[in-house]
Structures are given as structure tokens and as C-alpha cells.
PDB file of C-alpha atoms and ligand atoms in Angstrom:
ATOM      1  CA  MET A   1     119.600 173.178 179.059  1.00  0.00           C
ATOM      2  CA  SER A   2     121.675 173.241 175.818  1.00  0.00           C
ATOM      3  CA  ALA A   3     121.896 177.001 174.250  1.00  0.00           C
ATOM      4  CA  ARG A   4     119.258 177.380 171.476  1.00  0.00           C
ATOM      5  CA  PRO A   5     120.800 177.839 168.017  1.00  0.00           C
ATOM      6  CA  ILE A   6     120.083 180.936 165.817  1.00  0.00           C
ATOM      7  CA  ILE A   7     120.864 182.780 162.815  1.00  0.00           C
ATOM      8  CA  ILE A   8     120.732 187.051 162.712  1.00  0.00           C
ATOM      9  CA  ASP A   9     119.532 187.851 159.221  1.00  0.00           C
ATOM     10  CA  THR A  10     120.836 191.442 159.668  1.00  0.00           C
ATOM     11  CA  ASP A  11     121.804 195.199 158.207  1.00  0.00           C
ATOM     12  CA  PRO A  12     124.277 196.306 160.354  1.00  0.00           C
ATOM     13  CA  GLY A  13     123.322 199.638 161.338  1.00  0.00           C
ATOM     14  CA  ILE A  14     124.064 200.958 165.407  1.00  0.00           C
ATOM     15  CA  ASP A  15     121.320 198.956 166.704  1.00  0.00           C
ATOM     16  CA  ASP A  16     121.815 195.770 164.966  1.00  0.00           C
ATOM     17  CA  ALA A  17     125.275 195.729 166.258  1.00  0.00           C
ATOM     18  CA  MET A  18     123.437 196.241 170.017  1.00  0.00           C
ATOM     19  CA  ALA A  19     121.540 193.196 169.007  1.00  0.00           C
ATOM     20  CA  ILE A  20     124.525 190.778 168.119  1.00  0.00           C
ATOM     21  CA  PHE A  21     126.761 192.282 171.282  1.00  0.00           C
ATOM     22  CA  TYR A  22     123.914 190.979 172.943  1.00  0.00           C
ATOM     23  CA  ALA A  23     122.922 187.499 172.015  1.00  0.00           C
ATOM     24  CA  LEU A  24     127.041 187.117 172.166  1.00  0.00           C
ATOM     25  CA  ALA A  25     127.065 187.723 175.328  1.00  0.00           C
ATOM     26  CA  SER A  26     124.018 185.129 176.306  1.00  0.00           C
ATOM     27  CA  PRO A  27     124.627 181.863 177.253  1.00  0.00           C
ATOM     28  CA  GLU A  28     120.771 180.491 176.741  1.00  0.00           C
ATOM     29  CA  LEU A  29     121.796 181.364 172.572  1.00  0.00           C
ATOM     30  CA  ASP A  30     124.693 179.567 170.526  1.00  0.00           C
ATOM     31  CA  VAL A  31     124.782 182.804 167.314  1.00  0.00           C
ATOM     32  CA  ILE A  32     125.786 179.933 164.472  1.00  0.00           C
ATOM     33  CA  GLY A  33     125.809 182.330 161.547  1.00  0.00           C
ATOM     34  CA  LEU A  34     125.041 185.936 160.576  1.00  0.00           C
ATOM     35  CA  THR A  35     123.484 186.849 157.069  1.00  0.00           C
ATOM     36  CA  THR A  36     123.633 190.132 155.633  1.00  0.00           C
ATOM     37  CA  VAL A  37     121.324 192.348 153.358  1.00  0.00           C
ATOM     38  CA  PHE A  38     121.075 195.860 152.440  1.00  0.00           C
ATOM     39  CA  GLY A  39     118.928 198.295 154.200  1.00  0.00           C
ATOM     40  CA  ASN A  40     120.555 200.662 156.481  1.00  0.00           C
ATOM     41  CA  ALA A  41     123.779 200.478 154.352  1.00  0.00           C
ATOM     42  CA  HIS A  42     124.593 198.598 150.605  1.00  0.00           C
ATOM     43  CA  VAL A  43     125.372 195.143 151.477  1.00  0.00           C
ATOM     44  CA  ASP A  44     128.550 195.288 150.873  1.00  0.00           C
ATOM     45  CA  VAL A  45     128.926 197.330 153.834  1.00  0.00           C
ATOM     46  CA  CYS A  46     126.537 195.551 156.224  1.00  0.00           C
ATOM     47  CA  THR A  47     128.834 192.565 155.743  1.00  0.00           C
ATOM     48  CA  THR A  48     132.023 194.314 156.411  1.00  0.00           C
ATOM     49  CA  ASN A  49     130.353 195.694 159.283  1.00  0.00           C
ATOM     50  CA  ALA A  50     128.737 192.350 160.681  1.00  0.00           C
ATOM     51  CA  GLN A  51     132.561 190.752 160.164  1.00  0.00           C
ATOM     52  CA  ARG A  52     133.941 193.866 162.457  1.00  0.00           C
ATOM     53  CA  ILE A  53     130.868 192.931 165.342  1.00  0.00           C
ATOM     54  CA  LEU A  54     132.430 189.378 165.378  1.00  0.00           C
ATOM     55  CA  ASP A  55     135.622 189.968 165.263  1.00  0.00           C
ATOM     56  CA  ILE A  56     135.092 192.881 168.259  1.00  0.00           C
ATOM     57  CA  ALA A  57     132.746 190.650 169.907  1.00  0.00           C
ATOM     58  CA  GLY A  58     135.073 187.683 170.150  1.00  0.00           C
ATOM     59  CA  GLY A  59     133.236 185.898 167.692  1.00  0.00           C
ATOM     60  CA  PRO A  60     135.643 185.461 164.469  1.00  0.00           C
ATOM     61  CA  GLU A  61     134.958 181.877 163.643  1.00  0.00           C
ATOM     62  CA  ILE A  62     131.231 182.349 163.457  1.00  0.00           C
ATOM     63  CA  PRO A  63     130.152 182.238 159.538  1.00  0.00           C
ATOM     64  CA  VAL A  64     129.180 185.599 157.734  1.00  0.00           C
ATOM     65  CA  ALA A  65     127.054 184.939 154.638  1.00  0.00           C
ATOM     66  CA  GLN A  66     126.095 187.924 152.626  1.00  0.00           C
ATOM     67  CA  GLY A  67     122.994 188.306 150.899  1.00  0.00           C
ATOM     68  CA  ALA A  68     120.410 190.219 148.958  1.00  0.00           C
ATOM     69  CA  ALA A  69     121.754 193.361 147.684  1.00  0.00           C
ATOM     70  CA  ARG A  70     118.481 194.829 146.407  1.00  0.00           C
ATOM     71  CA  PRO A  71     114.708 193.830 147.011  1.00  0.00           C
ATOM     72  CA  LEU A  72     112.422 191.613 145.460  1.00  0.00           C
ATOM     73  CA  ALA A  73     110.383 193.797 143.480  1.00  0.00           C
ATOM     74  CA  MET A  74     111.531 197.546 143.726  1.00  0.00           C
ATOM     75  CA  ASN A  75     114.913 200.103 143.778  1.00  0.00           C
ATOM     76  CA  TYR A  76     116.461 200.191 147.117  1.00  0.00           C
ATOM     77  CA  ARG A  77     115.872 203.135 149.082  1.00  0.00           C
ATOM     78  CA  GLY A  78     119.269 203.735 149.531  1.00  0.00           C
ATOM     79  CA  PRO A  79     120.880 204.024 152.945  1.00  0.00           C
ATOM     80  CA  SER A  80     120.238 205.386 156.106  1.00  0.00           C
ATOM     81  CA  HIS A  81     122.880 207.955 156.543  1.00  0.00           C
ATOM     82  CA  PHE A  82     121.611 209.948 158.871  1.00  0.00           C
ATOM     83  CA  VAL A  83     120.061 207.382 161.519  1.00  0.00           C
ATOM     84  CA  HIS A  84     123.349 205.403 161.389  1.00  0.00           C
ATOM     85  CA  GLY A  85     126.014 206.961 159.668  1.00  0.00           C
ATOM     86  CA  VAL A  86     127.667 206.870 155.725  1.00  0.00           C
ATOM     87  CA  ASN A  87     129.475 203.391 156.796  1.00  0.00           C
ATOM     88  CA  GLY A  88     126.834 202.113 159.033  1.00  0.00           C
ATOM     89  CA  LEU A  89     128.136 202.491 162.109  1.00  0.00           C
ATOM     90  CA  ALA A  90     127.766 205.850 162.884  1.00  0.00           C
ATOM     91  CA  ASP A  91     131.440 206.787 160.997  1.00  0.00           C
ATOM     92  CA  VAL A  92     133.738 205.349 163.933  1.00  0.00           C
ATOM     93  CA  ALA A  93     136.577 204.521 162.629  1.00  0.00           C
ATOM     94  CA  LEU A  94     137.253 200.152 162.684  1.00  0.00           C
ATOM     95  CA  ALA A  95     139.769 197.589 161.771  1.00  0.00           C
ATOM     96  CA  ALA A  96     139.487 195.709 158.283  1.00  0.00           C
ATOM     97  CA  PRO A  97     137.635 192.162 158.982  1.00  0.00           C
ATOM     98  CA  SER A  98     139.738 189.036 159.896  1.00  0.00           C
ATOM     99  CA  ARG A  99     138.071 187.131 157.294  1.00  0.00           C
ATOM    100  CA  ALA A 100     136.450 186.557 154.230  1.00  0.00           C
ATOM    101  CA  PRO A 101     132.524 186.040 153.507  1.00  0.00           C
ATOM    102  CA  HIS A 102     131.350 182.783 153.689  1.00  0.00           C
ATOM    103  CA  ALA A 103     131.179 180.719 150.487  1.00  0.00           C
ATOM    104  CA  LEU A 104     127.337 180.709 150.245  1.00  0.00           C
ATOM    105  CA  ASP A 105     125.231 183.554 149.874  1.00  0.00           C
ATOM    106  CA  ALA A 106     122.753 184.112 152.598  1.00  0.00           C
ATOM    107  CA  ALA A 107     119.398 182.136 151.376  1.00  0.00           C
ATOM    108  CA  HIS A 108     121.822 179.014 150.865  1.00  0.00           C
ATOM    109  CA  PHE A 109     123.196 179.710 153.888  1.00  0.00           C
ATOM    110  CA  ILE A 110     120.090 179.592 155.988  1.00  0.00           C
ATOM    111  CA  ILE A 111     118.789 176.631 153.869  1.00  0.00           C
ATOM    112  CA  GLN A 112     121.571 174.585 154.162  1.00  0.00           C
ATOM    113  CA  GLN A 113     121.857 175.412 158.503  1.00  0.00           C
ATOM    114  CA  ALA A 114     117.867 174.400 158.831  1.00  0.00           C
ATOM    115  CA  THR A 115     118.064 171.083 156.786  1.00  0.00           C
ATOM    116  CA  ALA A 116     121.189 170.304 158.762  1.00  0.00           C
ATOM    117  CA  ARG A 117     119.564 170.606 161.969  1.00  0.00           C
ATOM    118  CA  PRO A 118     116.254 170.127 160.868  1.00  0.00           C
ATOM    119  CA  GLY A 119     113.551 171.781 163.523  1.00  0.00           C
ATOM    120  CA  GLU A 120     115.927 173.238 165.724  1.00  0.00           C
ATOM    121  CA  VAL A 121     117.234 176.547 164.149  1.00  0.00           C
ATOM    122  CA  THR A 122     115.807 180.080 164.863  1.00  0.00           C
ATOM    123  CA  LEU A 123     115.889 182.387 162.578  1.00  0.00           C
ATOM    124  CA  VAL A 124     116.089 186.045 163.795  1.00  0.00           C
ATOM    125  CA  PRO A 125     115.300 188.654 161.104  1.00  0.00           C
ATOM    126  CA  ILE A 126     116.323 192.070 161.885  1.00  0.00           C
ATOM    127  CA  GLY A 127     116.765 193.740 158.398  1.00  0.00           C
ATOM    128  CA  PRO A 128     114.757 193.437 155.532  1.00  0.00           C
ATOM    129  CA  LEU A 129     113.167 190.170 154.838  1.00  0.00           C
ATOM    130  CA  THR A 130     114.729 189.535 151.347  1.00  0.00           C
ATOM    131  CA  ASN A 131     116.938 186.882 152.208  1.00  0.00           C
ATOM    132  CA  VAL A 132     114.569 184.990 153.699  1.00  0.00           C
ATOM    133  CA  ALA A 133     112.110 185.006 151.557  1.00  0.00           C
ATOM    134  CA  LEU A 134     114.458 184.294 148.811  1.00  0.00           C
ATOM    135  CA  ALA A 135     115.337 181.271 151.153  1.00  0.00           C
ATOM    136  CA  MET A 136     111.378 180.292 151.392  1.00  0.00           C
ATOM    137  CA  LEU A 137     111.241 180.574 147.472  1.00  0.00           C
ATOM    138  CA  LEU A 138     114.266 178.273 147.096  1.00  0.00           C
ATOM    139  CA  CYS A 139     113.167 175.896 149.611  1.00  0.00           C
ATOM    140  CA  PRO A 140     108.855 175.817 149.784  1.00  0.00           C
ATOM    141  CA  GLU A 141     109.781 173.572 153.179  1.00  0.00           C
ATOM    142  CA  LEU A 142     112.077 176.031 154.832  1.00  0.00           C
ATOM    143  CA  PRO A 143     109.496 176.819 157.593  1.00  0.00           C
ATOM    144  CA  SER A 144     108.856 173.300 158.152  1.00  0.00           C
ATOM    145  CA  LEU A 145     112.707 173.056 159.119  1.00  0.00           C
ATOM    146  CA  LEU A 146     112.925 175.637 161.653  1.00  0.00           C
ATOM    147  CA  ALA A 147     112.014 176.235 164.818  1.00  0.00           C
ATOM    148  CA  GLY A 148     110.554 179.297 164.004  1.00  0.00           C
ATOM    149  CA  MET A 149     111.468 183.031 163.667  1.00  0.00           C
ATOM    150  CA  VAL A 150     111.745 186.231 165.729  1.00  0.00           C
ATOM    151  CA  LEU A 151     112.033 189.222 163.609  1.00  0.00           C
ATOM    152  CA  MET A 152     112.068 192.910 164.456  1.00  0.00           C
ATOM    153  CA  GLY A 153     109.862 194.421 161.932  1.00  0.00           C
ATOM    154  CA  GLY A 154     106.630 195.780 161.214  1.00  0.00           C
ATOM    155  CA  ASN A 155     103.882 197.804 163.409  1.00  0.00           C
ATOM    156  CA  ALA A 156     100.365 196.536 164.190  1.00  0.00           C
ATOM    157  CA  PHE A 157      98.986 199.112 166.467  1.00  0.00           C
ATOM    158  CA  VAL A 158     100.938 201.825 166.101  1.00  0.00           C
ATOM    159  CA  GLY A 159     102.085 204.254 163.382  1.00  0.00           C
ATOM    160  CA  GLY A 160     105.453 203.829 161.028  1.00  0.00           C
ATOM    161  CA  ASN A 161     108.813 205.197 161.569  1.00  0.00           C
ATOM    162  CA  ALA A 162     109.937 205.257 157.763  1.00  0.00           C
ATOM    163  CA  SER A 163     106.044 206.474 156.884  1.00  0.00           C
ATOM    164  CA  PRO A 164     102.932 207.156 158.190  1.00  0.00           C
ATOM    165  CA  ALA A 165     102.210 203.826 157.463  1.00  0.00           C
ATOM    166  CA  ALA A 166     105.445 201.612 157.571  1.00  0.00           C
ATOM    167  CA  GLU A 167     107.880 200.401 159.632  1.00  0.00           C
ATOM    168  CA  ALA A 168     111.581 200.632 157.870  1.00  0.00           C
ATOM    169  CA  ASN A 169     112.496 196.774 157.337  1.00  0.00           C
ATOM    170  CA  ILE A 170     109.228 196.372 156.049  1.00  0.00           C
ATOM    171  CA  LEU A 171     108.744 199.336 153.505  1.00  0.00           C
ATOM    172  CA  ASN A 172     112.722 198.594 152.366  1.00  0.00           C
ATOM    173  CA  ASP A 173     110.909 195.093 150.695  1.00  0.00           C
ATOM    174  CA  PRO A 174     107.065 194.996 151.316  1.00  0.00           C
ATOM    175  CA  GLU A 175     106.516 191.646 148.872  1.00  0.00           C
ATOM    176  CA  ALA A 176     109.664 189.965 150.746  1.00  0.00           C
ATOM    177  CA  ALA A 177     107.870 190.468 154.355  1.00  0.00           C
ATOM    178  CA  ASP A 178     104.553 189.735 152.818  1.00  0.00           C
ATOM    179  CA  ILE A 179     106.003 185.632 151.651  1.00  0.00           C
ATOM    180  CA  VAL A 180     107.727 185.767 154.931  1.00  0.00           C
ATOM    181  CA  PHE A 181     104.705 186.011 157.022  1.00  0.00           C
ATOM    182  CA  GLY A 182     103.000 183.754 155.152  1.00  0.00           C
ATOM    183  CA  ALA A 183     105.272 181.359 156.550  1.00  0.00           C
ATOM    184  CA  ASP A 184     103.892 178.385 158.328  1.00  0.00           C
ATOM    185  CA  CYS A 185     106.326 178.004 161.192  1.00  0.00           C
ATOM    186  CA  PRO A 186     105.863 179.987 164.293  1.00  0.00           C
ATOM    187  CA  ILE A 187     106.223 183.432 163.887  1.00  0.00           C
ATOM    188  CA  VAL A 188     106.764 186.406 166.829  1.00  0.00           C
ATOM    189  CA  MET A 189     106.822 189.888 165.416  1.00  0.00           C
ATOM    190  CA  CYS A 190     108.778 192.580 167.577  1.00  0.00           C
ATOM    191  CA  GLY A 191     107.530 195.048 165.755  1.00  0.00           C
ATOM    192  CA  LEU A 192     106.899 199.086 166.682  1.00  0.00           C
ATOM    193  CA  ASP A 193     104.346 198.244 169.157  1.00  0.00           C
ATOM    194  CA  VAL A 194     106.759 197.487 171.590  1.00  0.00           C
ATOM    195  CA  THR A 195     110.499 198.607 170.591  1.00  0.00           C
ATOM    196  CA  GLU A 196     109.270 202.169 170.352  1.00  0.00           C
ATOM    197  CA  ALA A 197     107.908 201.476 173.927  1.00  0.00           C
ATOM    198  CA  THR A 198     111.314 200.309 174.654  1.00  0.00           C
ATOM    199  CA  ILE A 199     113.610 203.185 176.156  1.00  0.00           C
ATOM    200  CA  MET A 200     117.390 203.157 176.366  1.00  0.00           C
ATOM    201  CA  SER A 201     117.563 206.545 177.917  1.00  0.00           C
ATOM    202  CA  SER A 202     120.820 208.556 177.501  1.00  0.00           C
ATOM    203  CA  GLU A 203     121.590 208.391 181.041  1.00  0.00           C
ATOM    204  CA  GLN A 204     121.447 204.909 180.444  1.00  0.00           C
ATOM    205  CA  ILE A 205     124.060 205.020 177.345  1.00  0.00           C
ATOM    206  CA  ALA A 206     126.447 207.150 178.936  1.00  0.00           C
ATOM    207  CA  GLY A 207     126.555 204.669 182.081  1.00  0.00           C
ATOM    208  CA  ILE A 208     127.985 202.005 179.123  1.00  0.00           C
ATOM    209  CA  ALA A 209     131.395 203.963 179.388  1.00  0.00           C
ATOM    210  CA  SER A 210     131.863 202.411 182.847  1.00  0.00           C
ATOM    211  CA  PHE A 211     131.651 198.937 181.421  1.00  0.00           C
ATOM    212  CA  ASP A 212     135.383 197.116 180.415  1.00  0.00           C
ATOM    213  CA  ASN A 213     134.995 195.409 177.754  1.00  0.00           C
ATOM    214  CA  PRO A 214     135.712 195.907 173.722  1.00  0.00           C
ATOM    215  CA  ARG A 215     131.826 195.693 173.267  1.00  0.00           C
ATOM    216  CA  ALA A 216     131.112 198.211 175.503  1.00  0.00           C
ATOM    217  CA  LEU A 217     133.586 200.373 174.150  1.00  0.00           C
ATOM    218  CA  LEU A 218     131.955 200.331 170.322  1.00  0.00           C
ATOM    219  CA  ALA A 219     128.480 201.214 171.875  1.00  0.00           C
ATOM    220  CA  THR A 220     129.917 203.960 173.748  1.00  0.00           C
ATOM    221  CA  GLN A 221     131.674 205.161 170.408  1.00  0.00           C
ATOM    222  CA  ILE A 222     128.053 204.505 168.019  1.00  0.00           C
ATOM    223  CA  LEU A 223     124.971 205.482 170.405  1.00  0.00           C
ATOM    224  CA  PRO A 224     125.153 208.780 170.397  1.00  0.00           C
ATOM    225  CA  TYR A 225     124.735 209.143 167.269  1.00  0.00           C
ATOM    226  CA  TYR A 226     121.880 207.391 167.355  1.00  0.00           C
ATOM    227  CA  ARG A 227     120.277 208.746 170.290  1.00  0.00           C
ATOM    228  CA  ASP A 228     121.229 211.935 168.067  1.00  0.00           C
ATOM    229  CA  PHE A 229     118.900 210.897 165.164  1.00  0.00           C
ATOM    230  CA  HIS A 230     116.084 210.098 167.920  1.00  0.00           C
ATOM    231  CA  LEU A 231     116.697 213.652 168.972  1.00  0.00           C
ATOM    232  CA  SER A 232     116.579 215.525 166.190  1.00  0.00           C
ATOM    233  CA  HIS A 233     113.708 213.647 165.208  1.00  0.00           C
ATOM    234  CA  GLY A 234     111.103 214.322 167.986  1.00  0.00           C
ATOM    235  CA  GLY A 235     111.884 210.774 169.860  1.00  0.00           C
ATOM    236  CA  PRO A 236     113.234 210.609 173.590  1.00  0.00           C
ATOM    237  CA  ASP A 237     116.259 211.249 175.461  1.00  0.00           C
ATOM    238  CA  GLY A 238     117.519 207.846 174.517  1.00  0.00           C
ATOM    239  CA  ILE A 239     116.901 205.723 171.801  1.00  0.00           C
ATOM    240  CA  HIS A 240     114.412 203.039 171.078  1.00  0.00           C
ATOM    241  CA  VAL A 241     115.300 199.641 171.223  1.00  0.00           C
ATOM    242  CA  HIS A 242     114.346 197.820 168.207  1.00  0.00           C
ATOM    243  CA  ASP A 243     116.593 194.978 166.719  1.00  0.00           C
ATOM    244  CA  SER A 244     118.015 193.968 170.484  1.00  0.00           C
ATOM    245  CA  THR A 245     114.003 193.374 171.212  1.00  0.00           C
ATOM    246  CA  CYS A 246     114.432 189.515 169.575  1.00  0.00           C
ATOM    247  CA  ILE A 247     117.098 188.959 171.584  1.00  0.00           C
ATOM    248  CA  SER A 248     114.897 190.225 174.795  1.00  0.00           C
ATOM    249  CA  TYR A 249     112.114 188.322 173.643  1.00  0.00           C
ATOM    250  CA  LEU A 250     113.953 185.149 173.427  1.00  0.00           C
ATOM    251  CA  LEU A 251     115.499 185.289 176.681  1.00  0.00           C
ATOM    252  CA  ALA A 252     112.442 186.533 178.620  1.00  0.00           C
ATOM    253  CA  PRO A 253     109.591 186.474 176.755  1.00  0.00           C
ATOM    254  CA  HIS A 254     107.587 186.259 179.833  1.00  0.00           C
ATOM    255  CA  HIS A 255     108.486 190.497 179.818  1.00  0.00           C
ATOM    256  CA  TYR A 256     106.434 190.710 176.593  1.00  0.00           C
ATOM    257  CA  SER A 257     102.477 190.403 176.478  1.00  0.00           C
ATOM    258  CA  SER A 258     101.146 189.620 172.956  1.00  0.00           C
ATOM    259  CA  VAL A 259      97.855 188.665 170.282  1.00  0.00           C
ATOM    260  CA  GLN A 260      98.000 186.262 167.674  1.00  0.00           C
ATOM    261  CA  HIS A 261      96.586 187.331 164.447  1.00  0.00           C
ATOM    262  CA  PRO A 262      97.446 186.588 160.847  1.00  0.00           C
ATOM    263  CA  ILE A 263      99.475 189.226 159.059  1.00  0.00           C
ATOM    264  CA  ARG A 264      99.462 190.249 155.562  1.00  0.00           C
ATOM    265  CA  VAL A 265     101.602 193.274 154.345  1.00  0.00           C
ATOM    266  CA  ASP A 266     100.396 196.347 152.226  1.00  0.00           C
ATOM    267  CA  CYS A 267     102.430 195.926 148.783  1.00  0.00           C
ATOM    268  CA  GLY A 268     100.134 198.515 146.759  1.00  0.00           C
ATOM    269  CA  ASP A 269     101.957 202.117 145.686  1.00  0.00           C
ATOM    270  CA  GLY A 270      99.607 203.921 147.461  1.00  0.00           C
ATOM    271  CA  VAL A 271     100.187 205.613 151.148  1.00  0.00           C
ATOM    272  CA  GLY A 272      99.662 202.723 152.914  1.00  0.00           C
ATOM    273  CA  ARG A 273     102.897 200.585 151.044  1.00  0.00           C
ATOM    274  CA  GLY A 274     104.406 198.381 153.254  1.00  0.00           C
ATOM    275  CA  LYS A 275     101.966 198.136 156.698  1.00  0.00           C
ATOM    276  CA  THR A 276     101.645 195.136 158.249  1.00  0.00           C
ATOM    277  CA  TRP A 277      97.950 194.403 158.748  1.00  0.00           C
ATOM    278  CA  PRO A 278      96.989 192.095 161.327  1.00  0.00           C
ATOM    279  CA  ALA A 279      93.442 190.476 160.607  1.00  0.00           C
ATOM    280  CA  THR A 280      91.638 191.609 163.789  1.00  0.00           C
ATOM    281  CA  ARG A 281      87.843 190.982 163.506  1.00  0.00           C
ATOM    282  CA  HIS A 282      86.597 192.311 159.754  1.00  0.00           C
ATOM    283  CA  ALA A 283      85.283 188.873 159.092  1.00  0.00           C
ATOM    284  CA  LEU A 284      84.239 189.935 155.414  1.00  0.00           C
ATOM    285  CA  SER A 285      87.596 190.935 154.281  1.00  0.00           C
ATOM    286  CA  ALA A 286      89.117 187.710 155.735  1.00  0.00           C
ATOM    287  CA  ALA A 287      89.883 185.343 152.831  1.00  0.00           C
ATOM    288  CA  LEU A 288      92.327 187.541 152.112  1.00  0.00           C
ATOM    289  CA  TRP A 289      94.580 186.418 155.277  1.00  0.00           C
ATOM    290  CA  ALA A 290      93.120 182.924 155.052  1.00  0.00           C
ATOM    291  CA  ASP A 291      95.280 180.057 155.279  1.00  0.00           C
ATOM    292  CA  ARG A 292      97.887 182.126 157.039  1.00  0.00           C
ATOM    293  CA  THR A 293      99.570 180.771 160.595  1.00  0.00           C
ATOM    294  CA  PRO A 294      98.814 183.543 163.260  1.00  0.00           C
ATOM    295  CA  VAL A 295     101.788 185.244 163.926  1.00  0.00           C
ATOM    296  CA  THR A 296     102.583 185.961 167.401  1.00  0.00           C
ATOM    297  CA  ILE A 297     102.567 190.504 167.739  1.00  0.00           C
ATOM    298  CA  LEU A 298     104.129 191.971 170.609  1.00  0.00           C
ATOM    299  CA  THR A 299     102.310 194.276 172.065  1.00  0.00           C
ATOM    300  CA  GLU A 300     103.057 195.355 175.191  1.00  0.00           C
ATOM    301  CA  VAL A 301     106.363 195.413 177.128  1.00  0.00           C
ATOM    302  CA  ASN A 302     108.196 196.274 180.465  1.00  0.00           C
ATOM    303  CA  SER A 303     110.508 198.022 179.257  1.00  0.00           C
ATOM    304  CA  ALA A 304     112.917 198.899 182.072  1.00  0.00           C
ATOM    305  CA  ALA A 305     113.056 194.802 182.924  1.00  0.00           C
ATOM    306  CA  VAL A 306     114.667 194.386 179.325  1.00  0.00           C
ATOM    307  CA  VAL A 307     116.509 197.233 179.282  1.00  0.00           C
ATOM    308  CA  ALA A 308     118.574 196.278 182.555  1.00  0.00           C
ATOM    309  CA  LEU A 309     118.532 192.886 180.921  1.00  0.00           C
ATOM    310  CA  GLU A 310     120.544 193.780 178.151  1.00  0.00           C
ATOM    311  CA  LEU A 311     122.709 196.270 179.780  1.00  0.00           C
ATOM    312  CA  ASP A 312     123.696 193.157 182.055  1.00  0.00           C
ATOM    313  CA  ARG A 313     124.507 190.940 179.412  1.00  0.00           C
ATOM    314  CA  LEU A 314     126.467 194.185 177.745  1.00  0.00           C
ATOM    315  CA  ALA A 315     128.470 194.974 180.896  1.00  0.00           C
ATOM    316  CA  ARG A 316     130.256 191.416 181.241  1.00  0.00           C
ATOM    317  CA  ALA A 317     133.627 190.876 180.632  1.00  0.00           C
TER     318      ALA A 317
HETATM  319  C1  LIG B 401     114.644 198.903 161.819  1.00  0.00           C
HETATM  320  O1  LIG B 401     115.125 199.487 160.889  1.00  0.00           O
HETATM  321  C2  LIG B 401     116.557 200.094 161.130  1.00  0.00           C
HETATM  322  O2  LIG B 401     116.857 201.367 160.904  1.00  0.00           O
HETATM  323  C3  LIG B 401     116.605 199.042 162.544  1.00  0.00           C
HETATM  324  O3  LIG B 401     118.060 198.452 162.199  1.00  0.00           O
HETATM  325  C4  LIG B 401     115.735 198.105 162.876  1.00  0.00           C
HETATM  326  O4  LIG B 401     116.266 197.034 162.022  1.00  0.00           O
HETATM  327  C5  LIG B 401     113.754 199.847 163.178  1.00  0.00           C
HETATM  328  O5  LIG B 401     112.460 200.292 162.489  1.00  0.00           O
HETATM  329 CA1  LIG B 402     118.168 196.520 161.410  1.00  0.00          CA
END
């Protein structure tokens, strides 16, 4: 079977780096480009990091297209230094990237690739959904040109991580997220329902030091910072596996359970801003969700199996 072409839309980001490494080490996937977005850091920092990650992973020919610097309809909430470091990668000093960003911006790159290969490309957004929303606004037929989207973001039946209501990627641009969840194409939502139930333990992180390749070396340098954030914020003795969940789902969907509901995003200014709301059984309010394609919402995960799969791929030379 030929490898599935994917574009990863990303804000690297420690867990973004892990997801990109995971995808590049997986022959089932063909990473045809990275697009960058503000989020864990300013977009220019995220672009530089994406290029460095590809250099380290042996993918210098893969294009990196820079995208949005700010959300559609609000100010950027600012970088998450306490989660990912000032440079977005745990403040590890890294070499300058080997090449310049792609001539197209992220939204136009996504449209170009989807148009060139109709029905083939899967978008894998693992940051705020601004670039994807912009691409849909520029090209309303984009969803029909995609194989689908597998995105990290949102929380259906659990609380948020960036506010009591909302998950960080969605809270960083709720208006964009509401546009994207309205796309008429298959969408898989890898939200906190499963990503916070997927734990890579401190012991497993320490074990990465025995892997002998440049991806694993960077992982050993950046993951302790991310683990310390989890420990100091009431998390597990390890890390929640957020962005890599999209890659695990693409490789091994049988390790997940799901339900199907259309989604709306709270775009108000109140305490619920950024909450992803599935239309479950409340028929009276269903008009607000009408005409939306049901989203596959992941609800349960075999954490041990998907973490073992990711570590197995990270160990590959
Ligand atoms: C998401 O927010 C970011 O900090 C991570 O990279 C991930 O994409 C988790 O809520
Ligand atoms: Ca991310």
C-alpha cells in the first residue's frame, strides 16, 4: 500500500516536535509539507523550529510554509514559555536551519497541494486552526479536495487545559476552529478526552536515552522540560501525549473508540470561550449544529499500546 500523503500544520512546540518525528519515522505516512502557525511560540519561531526539526530528522527536502501570526478575530494570547520554553523547544540551543521557508504562505500551500492531488491529502493540524480556516475562506471547495483531517484540539466530554472550559489550540482561535469544524469532509478530533488519557511516563522518557539516533537525542533534551511543566501543574509523572495522538490514530485507529457528533465552538466572550460542543441529545438546540457533518470524536484510547508504538518508531535508526 502506498504511503498516505499528509500535511502537518504545527506550532512547534515540544509535543509538535515529537509528532513530526513520529510521522517521519512511519513509512505508512508521506509528510509532503509542514505549515506553521502561531501558538506555542510566535510564528517565525515556530517556522525556524519546524525547519530545525526536519533537519534533525533527515527531511531537509520537505517544504515548510509559514502561516498565520495571529488569530482571525482576536489578539494572540502569547507564547507558552512555561510549557515549551522561550524558543519553543525547551530552550535547547539548535543550529540555524539549512534552508528558507517555502515561497507560498501556509494557506496557499495547503490549497496548492490539495488541488494537485484531489482526494488524497490528509491535513493534520496540531496547533491553532487559523491556517486551515484561512485556506477554507480562500478556497471554499477545499474540504472536497481533501481526504480529510485528523486534528489535535478540543475537549468533548472532559474539561479544558487552557481554561476550565477550553483546550489550548481551540482557545487560541475559537473563530477559526468553528469554521474548520464546519468543513464538509471527514474530521477526526483527537481532543483532551484521549490525549490526557495517553501518558508517556518519566521512566519511559528516561528510556529514550538508550535510542541511538538524532531524533531521540533531541527528544531526551526537550521532554524533561515538558514533563516538569506537567509535574508542577498537577499532571502525571510523565507527559500527556497530545499532538502525537494524531499520528497514532493514523497508524492504529483500532486503539481508539469514538462517537460521531457535529461540533460547534463557543465563540462568545464568557467563561465558555473555546469550548468544543458536540450536539448529543438536545434536539431543541440542534439548529445551531444543523447542516454540520458529524465529527469523529475520539473518546477512549489504549494508552499503553499507542505509547509503545510511538517509542518503537522513535527508536528506529
Ligand atoms: C496542544 O496545545 C499545545 O500546547 C500543544 O502543542 C498541543 O498542540 C495541547 O492542548
Ligand atoms: Ca501543537
